């Protein structure tokens, strides 16, 4: 690992995390490179390129969910790549509970996030259990989803 690369990557994650919880859109967007490339591998139709889409997405989150809160549970860095485990909570516009958990993998260059892969999903509230999930996985039914 290059000298101080890990601490530089962690500094970007910390800036991102603080901006999320302060609902500071400008500070949040500044964490991303102008040509940022976002992917959500389990939702390929959500991929996009550009910092302006980050601004659009998060201005909606901050304005529509005033109690949005991000918890950075764990993070790890390897050279210019950061892995972070998150819990995002809040109250949706219709009063429903917002509770998402998952992992992001970010590429960082010159103190900005240049690419990201997001693996975040809503926490499932039903209690079907592991047996039903495995049955659904192997049978192809929605039983385990």
PDB file of C-alpha atoms in Angstrom:
ATOM      1  CA  UNK A   1       0.000   0.000   0.000  1.00  0.00           C
ATOM      2  CA  UNK A   2       1.273   3.479  -0.813  1.00  0.00           C
ATOM      3  CA  UNK A   3       2.137   5.663   2.188  1.00  0.00           C
ATOM      4  CA  UNK A   4      -0.959   7.164   3.811  1.00  0.00           C
ATOM      5  CA  UNK A   5      -3.255   5.746   1.107  1.00  0.00           C
ATOM      6  CA  UNK A   6      -5.415   3.921   3.648  1.00  0.00           C
ATOM      7  CA  UNK A   7      -5.758   6.989   5.848  1.00  0.00           C
ATOM      8  CA  UNK A   8      -6.650   9.099   2.776  1.00  0.00           C
ATOM      9  CA  UNK A   9      -9.340   6.591   1.778  1.00  0.00           C
ATOM     10  CA  UNK A  10     -10.703   6.495   5.341  1.00  0.00           C
ATOM     11  CA  UNK A  11     -10.750  10.317   5.388  1.00  0.00           C
ATOM     12  CA  UNK A  12     -13.031  10.321   2.321  1.00  0.00           C
ATOM     13  CA  UNK A  13     -15.370   7.803   3.989  1.00  0.00           C
ATOM     14  CA  UNK A  14     -15.481   9.919   7.132  1.00  0.00           C
ATOM     15  CA  UNK A  15     -16.269  13.080   5.145  1.00  0.00           C
ATOM     16  CA  UNK A  16     -19.028  11.209   3.330  1.00  0.00           C
ATOM     17  CA  UNK A  17     -20.447   9.858   6.584  1.00  0.00           C
ATOM     18  CA  UNK A  18     -20.407  13.250   8.319  1.00  0.00           C
ATOM     19  CA  UNK A  19     -22.023  14.957   5.321  1.00  0.00           C
ATOM     20  CA  UNK A  20     -24.790  12.340   5.268  1.00  0.00           C
ATOM     21  CA  UNK A  21     -25.661  12.866   8.916  1.00  0.00           C
ATOM     22  CA  UNK A  22     -25.465  16.644   8.641  1.00  0.00           C
ATOM     23  CA  UNK A  23     -27.601  16.505   5.494  1.00  0.00           C
ATOM     24  CA  UNK A  24     -24.935  18.715   3.929  1.00  0.00           C
ATOM     25  CA  UNK A  25     -25.590  18.200   0.236  1.00  0.00           C
ATOM     26  CA  UNK A  26     -22.627  20.264  -0.991  1.00  0.00           C
ATOM     27  CA  UNK A  27     -20.134  18.491   1.287  1.00  0.00           C
ATOM     28  CA  UNK A  28     -21.634  15.131   0.310  1.00  0.00           C
ATOM     29  CA  UNK A  29     -21.449  15.799  -3.431  1.00  0.00           C
ATOM     30  CA  UNK A  30     -17.866  17.109  -3.063  1.00  0.00           C
ATOM     31  CA  UNK A  31     -16.832  13.586  -2.011  1.00  0.00           C
ATOM     32  CA  UNK A  32     -17.501  12.379  -5.573  1.00  0.00           C
ATOM     33  CA  UNK A  33     -15.500  12.952  -8.747  1.00  0.00           C
ATOM     34  CA  UNK A  34     -17.343  14.753 -11.580  1.00  0.00           C
ATOM     35  CA  UNK A  35     -17.347  11.557 -13.683  1.00  0.00           C
ATOM     36  CA  UNK A  36     -18.207   9.205 -10.787  1.00  0.00           C
ATOM     37  CA  UNK A  37     -19.448   5.812 -12.009  1.00  0.00           C
ATOM     38  CA  UNK A  38     -22.077   4.089  -9.843  1.00  0.00           C
ATOM     39  CA  UNK A  39     -23.165   0.479 -10.126  1.00  0.00           C
ATOM     40  CA  UNK A  40     -25.616  -1.587  -8.144  1.00  0.00           C
ATOM     41  CA  UNK A  41     -24.766  -5.082  -9.395  1.00  0.00           C
ATOM     42  CA  UNK A  42     -27.983  -6.688  -8.147  1.00  0.00           C
ATOM     43  CA  UNK A  43     -29.968  -3.819  -9.727  1.00  0.00           C
ATOM     44  CA  UNK A  44     -28.154  -3.136 -13.026  1.00  0.00           C
ATOM     45  CA  UNK A  45     -30.779  -0.649 -14.234  1.00  0.00           C
ATOM     46  CA  UNK A  46     -29.756   1.740 -11.418  1.00  0.00           C
ATOM     47  CA  UNK A  47     -26.242   2.345 -12.797  1.00  0.00           C
ATOM     48  CA  UNK A  48     -25.338   5.935 -13.627  1.00  0.00           C
ATOM     49  CA  UNK A  49     -22.398   8.209 -14.338  1.00  0.00           C
ATOM     50  CA  UNK A  50     -21.796  11.686 -12.974  1.00  0.00           C
ATOM     51  CA  UNK A  51     -21.746  13.703  -9.799  1.00  0.00           C
ATOM     52  CA  UNK A  52     -24.932  15.539 -10.781  1.00  0.00           C
ATOM     53  CA  UNK A  53     -26.963  12.352 -10.444  1.00  0.00           C
ATOM     54  CA  UNK A  54     -25.476  11.949  -6.943  1.00  0.00           C
ATOM     55  CA  UNK A  55     -26.742  15.476  -6.210  1.00  0.00           C
ATOM     56  CA  UNK A  56     -30.206  14.662  -7.562  1.00  0.00           C
ATOM     57  CA  UNK A  57     -30.463  11.405  -5.618  1.00  0.00           C
ATOM     58  CA  UNK A  58     -29.278  12.762  -2.281  1.00  0.00           C
ATOM     59  CA  UNK A  59     -31.112  16.079  -2.459  1.00  0.00           C
ATOM     60  CA  UNK A  60     -34.262  13.955  -2.613  1.00  0.00           C
ATOM     61  CA  UNK A  61     -33.147  11.782   0.318  1.00  0.00           C
ATOM     62  CA  UNK A  62     -32.248  14.778   2.489  1.00  0.00           C
ATOM     63  CA  UNK A  63     -35.373  16.788   1.671  1.00  0.00           C
ATOM     64  CA  UNK A  64     -37.888  13.921   1.794  1.00  0.00           C
ATOM     65  CA  UNK A  65     -36.380  12.154   4.815  1.00  0.00           C
ATOM     66  CA  UNK A  66     -35.343  14.820   7.341  1.00  0.00           C
ATOM     67  CA  UNK A  67     -34.415  12.209   9.960  1.00  0.00           C
ATOM     68  CA  UNK A  68     -32.181  10.181   7.624  1.00  0.00           C
ATOM     69  CA  UNK A  69     -29.227   8.797   9.578  1.00  0.00           C
ATOM     70  CA  UNK A  70     -26.209   6.816   8.377  1.00  0.00           C
ATOM     71  CA  UNK A  71     -24.263   4.529  10.652  1.00  0.00           C
ATOM     72  CA  UNK A  72     -20.852   3.432   9.387  1.00  0.00           C
ATOM     73  CA  UNK A  73     -20.545   0.030  11.046  1.00  0.00           C
ATOM     74  CA  UNK A  74     -17.179  -1.103   9.650  1.00  0.00           C
ATOM     75  CA  UNK A  75     -14.695  -0.021   7.035  1.00  0.00           C
ATOM     76  CA  UNK A  76     -11.576  -1.384   5.455  1.00  0.00           C
ATOM     77  CA  UNK A  77      -9.178  -0.016   2.859  1.00  0.00           C
ATOM     78  CA  UNK A  78      -6.764  -1.610   0.455  1.00  0.00           C
ATOM     79  CA  UNK A  79      -4.677   0.839  -1.562  1.00  0.00           C
ATOM     80  CA  UNK A  80      -7.283   3.067  -3.264  1.00  0.00           C
ATOM     81  CA  UNK A  81     -10.368   0.931  -2.524  1.00  0.00           C
ATOM     82  CA  UNK A  82     -12.662   1.228   0.494  1.00  0.00           C
ATOM     83  CA  UNK A  83     -15.176  -1.307   1.750  1.00  0.00           C
ATOM     84  CA  UNK A  84     -17.799   0.068   4.102  1.00  0.00           C
ATOM     85  CA  UNK A  85     -20.711  -1.570   5.916  1.00  0.00           C
ATOM     86  CA  UNK A  86     -23.670   0.763   6.469  1.00  0.00           C
ATOM     87  CA  UNK A  87     -26.998   1.008   8.213  1.00  0.00           C
ATOM     88  CA  UNK A  88     -29.256   3.775   6.919  1.00  0.00           C
ATOM     89  CA  UNK A  89     -32.420   4.642   8.870  1.00  0.00           C
ATOM     90  CA  UNK A  90     -35.153   7.236   8.804  1.00  0.00           C
ATOM     91  CA  UNK A  91     -38.833   7.827   8.226  1.00  0.00           C
ATOM     92  CA  UNK A  92     -40.221   7.729   4.701  1.00  0.00           C
ATOM     93  CA  UNK A  93     -42.567  10.432   3.396  1.00  0.00           C
ATOM     94  CA  UNK A  94     -45.578   8.128   3.931  1.00  0.00           C
ATOM     95  CA  UNK A  95     -44.551   7.524   7.564  1.00  0.00           C
ATOM     96  CA  UNK A  96     -43.048   4.115   6.876  1.00  0.00           C
ATOM     97  CA  UNK A  97     -39.829   2.901   8.400  1.00  0.00           C
ATOM     98  CA  UNK A  98     -36.664   3.244   6.309  1.00  0.00           C
ATOM     99  CA  UNK A  99     -34.049   0.684   7.350  1.00  0.00           C
ATOM    100  CA  UNK A 100     -31.437  -0.305   4.806  1.00  0.00           C
ATOM    101  CA  UNK A 101     -28.236  -2.212   5.410  1.00  0.00           C
ATOM    102  CA  UNK A 102     -25.393  -3.290   3.220  1.00  0.00           C
ATOM    103  CA  UNK A 103     -21.976  -2.638   1.814  1.00  0.00           C
ATOM    104  CA  UNK A 104     -20.402  -0.131  -0.522  1.00  0.00           C
ATOM    105  CA  UNK A 105     -17.121  -0.576  -2.335  1.00  0.00           C
ATOM    106  CA  UNK A 106     -15.582   2.702  -3.464  1.00  0.00           C
ATOM    107  CA  UNK A 107     -12.588   3.551  -5.592  1.00  0.00           C
ATOM    108  CA  UNK A 108     -10.854   6.702  -4.366  1.00  0.00           C
ATOM    109  CA  UNK A 109      -8.508   8.932  -6.359  1.00  0.00           C
ATOM    110  CA  UNK A 110      -7.194  12.291  -5.180  1.00  0.00           C
ATOM    111  CA  UNK A 111      -9.599  12.459  -2.216  1.00  0.00           C
ATOM    112  CA  UNK A 112     -12.733  11.803  -4.270  1.00  0.00           C
ATOM    113  CA  UNK A 113     -14.814   8.722  -4.926  1.00  0.00           C
ATOM    114  CA  UNK A 114     -14.416   7.842  -8.609  1.00  0.00           C
ATOM    115  CA  UNK A 115     -16.476   4.665  -8.724  1.00  0.00           C
ATOM    116  CA  UNK A 116     -18.806   2.775  -6.460  1.00  0.00           C
ATOM    117  CA  UNK A 117     -20.574  -0.545  -6.199  1.00  0.00           C
ATOM    118  CA  UNK A 118     -23.508  -0.452  -3.824  1.00  0.00           C
ATOM    119  CA  UNK A 119     -24.964  -3.545  -2.192  1.00  0.00           C
ATOM    120  CA  UNK A 120     -27.603  -1.960   0.051  1.00  0.00           C
ATOM    121  CA  UNK A 121     -31.100  -3.351   0.526  1.00  0.00           C
ATOM    122  CA  UNK A 122     -34.111  -2.788   2.755  1.00  0.00           C
ATOM    123  CA  UNK A 123     -34.130  -4.929   5.882  1.00  0.00           C
ATOM    124  CA  UNK A 124     -36.756  -7.602   5.399  1.00  0.00           C
ATOM    125  CA  UNK A 125     -39.483  -7.428   8.021  1.00  0.00           C
ATOM    126  CA  UNK A 126     -41.118 -10.797   7.410  1.00  0.00           C
ATOM    127  CA  UNK A 127     -39.894 -13.729   9.379  1.00  0.00           C
ATOM    128  CA  UNK A 128     -39.860 -16.614   6.896  1.00  0.00           C
ATOM    129  CA  UNK A 129     -36.527 -17.876   8.223  1.00  0.00           C
ATOM    130  CA  UNK A 130     -33.512 -19.498   6.659  1.00  0.00           C
ATOM    131  CA  UNK A 131     -35.296 -22.743   5.689  1.00  0.00           C
ATOM    132  CA  UNK A 132     -37.821 -20.847   3.558  1.00  0.00           C
ATOM    133  CA  UNK A 133     -35.057 -18.714   2.047  1.00  0.00           C
ATOM    134  CA  UNK A 134     -33.063 -21.785   1.008  1.00  0.00           C
ATOM    135  CA  UNK A 135     -36.189 -23.489  -0.404  1.00  0.00           C
ATOM    136  CA  UNK A 136     -36.955 -20.349  -2.413  1.00  0.00           C
ATOM    137  CA  UNK A 137     -33.368 -20.127  -3.600  1.00  0.00           C
ATOM    138  CA  UNK A 138     -33.251 -23.686  -4.973  1.00  0.00           C
ATOM    139  CA  UNK A 139     -36.862 -23.945  -6.191  1.00  0.00           C
ATOM    140  CA  UNK A 140     -36.941 -20.548  -7.861  1.00  0.00           C
ATOM    141  CA  UNK A 141     -40.036 -19.343  -6.061  1.00  0.00           C
ATOM    142  CA  UNK A 142     -40.515 -16.005  -4.365  1.00  0.00           C
ATOM    143  CA  UNK A 143     -40.968 -17.983  -1.131  1.00  0.00           C
ATOM    144  CA  UNK A 144     -37.557 -17.038   0.226  1.00  0.00           C
ATOM    145  CA  UNK A 145     -37.269 -13.452  -1.029  1.00  0.00           C
TER     146      UNK A 145
END
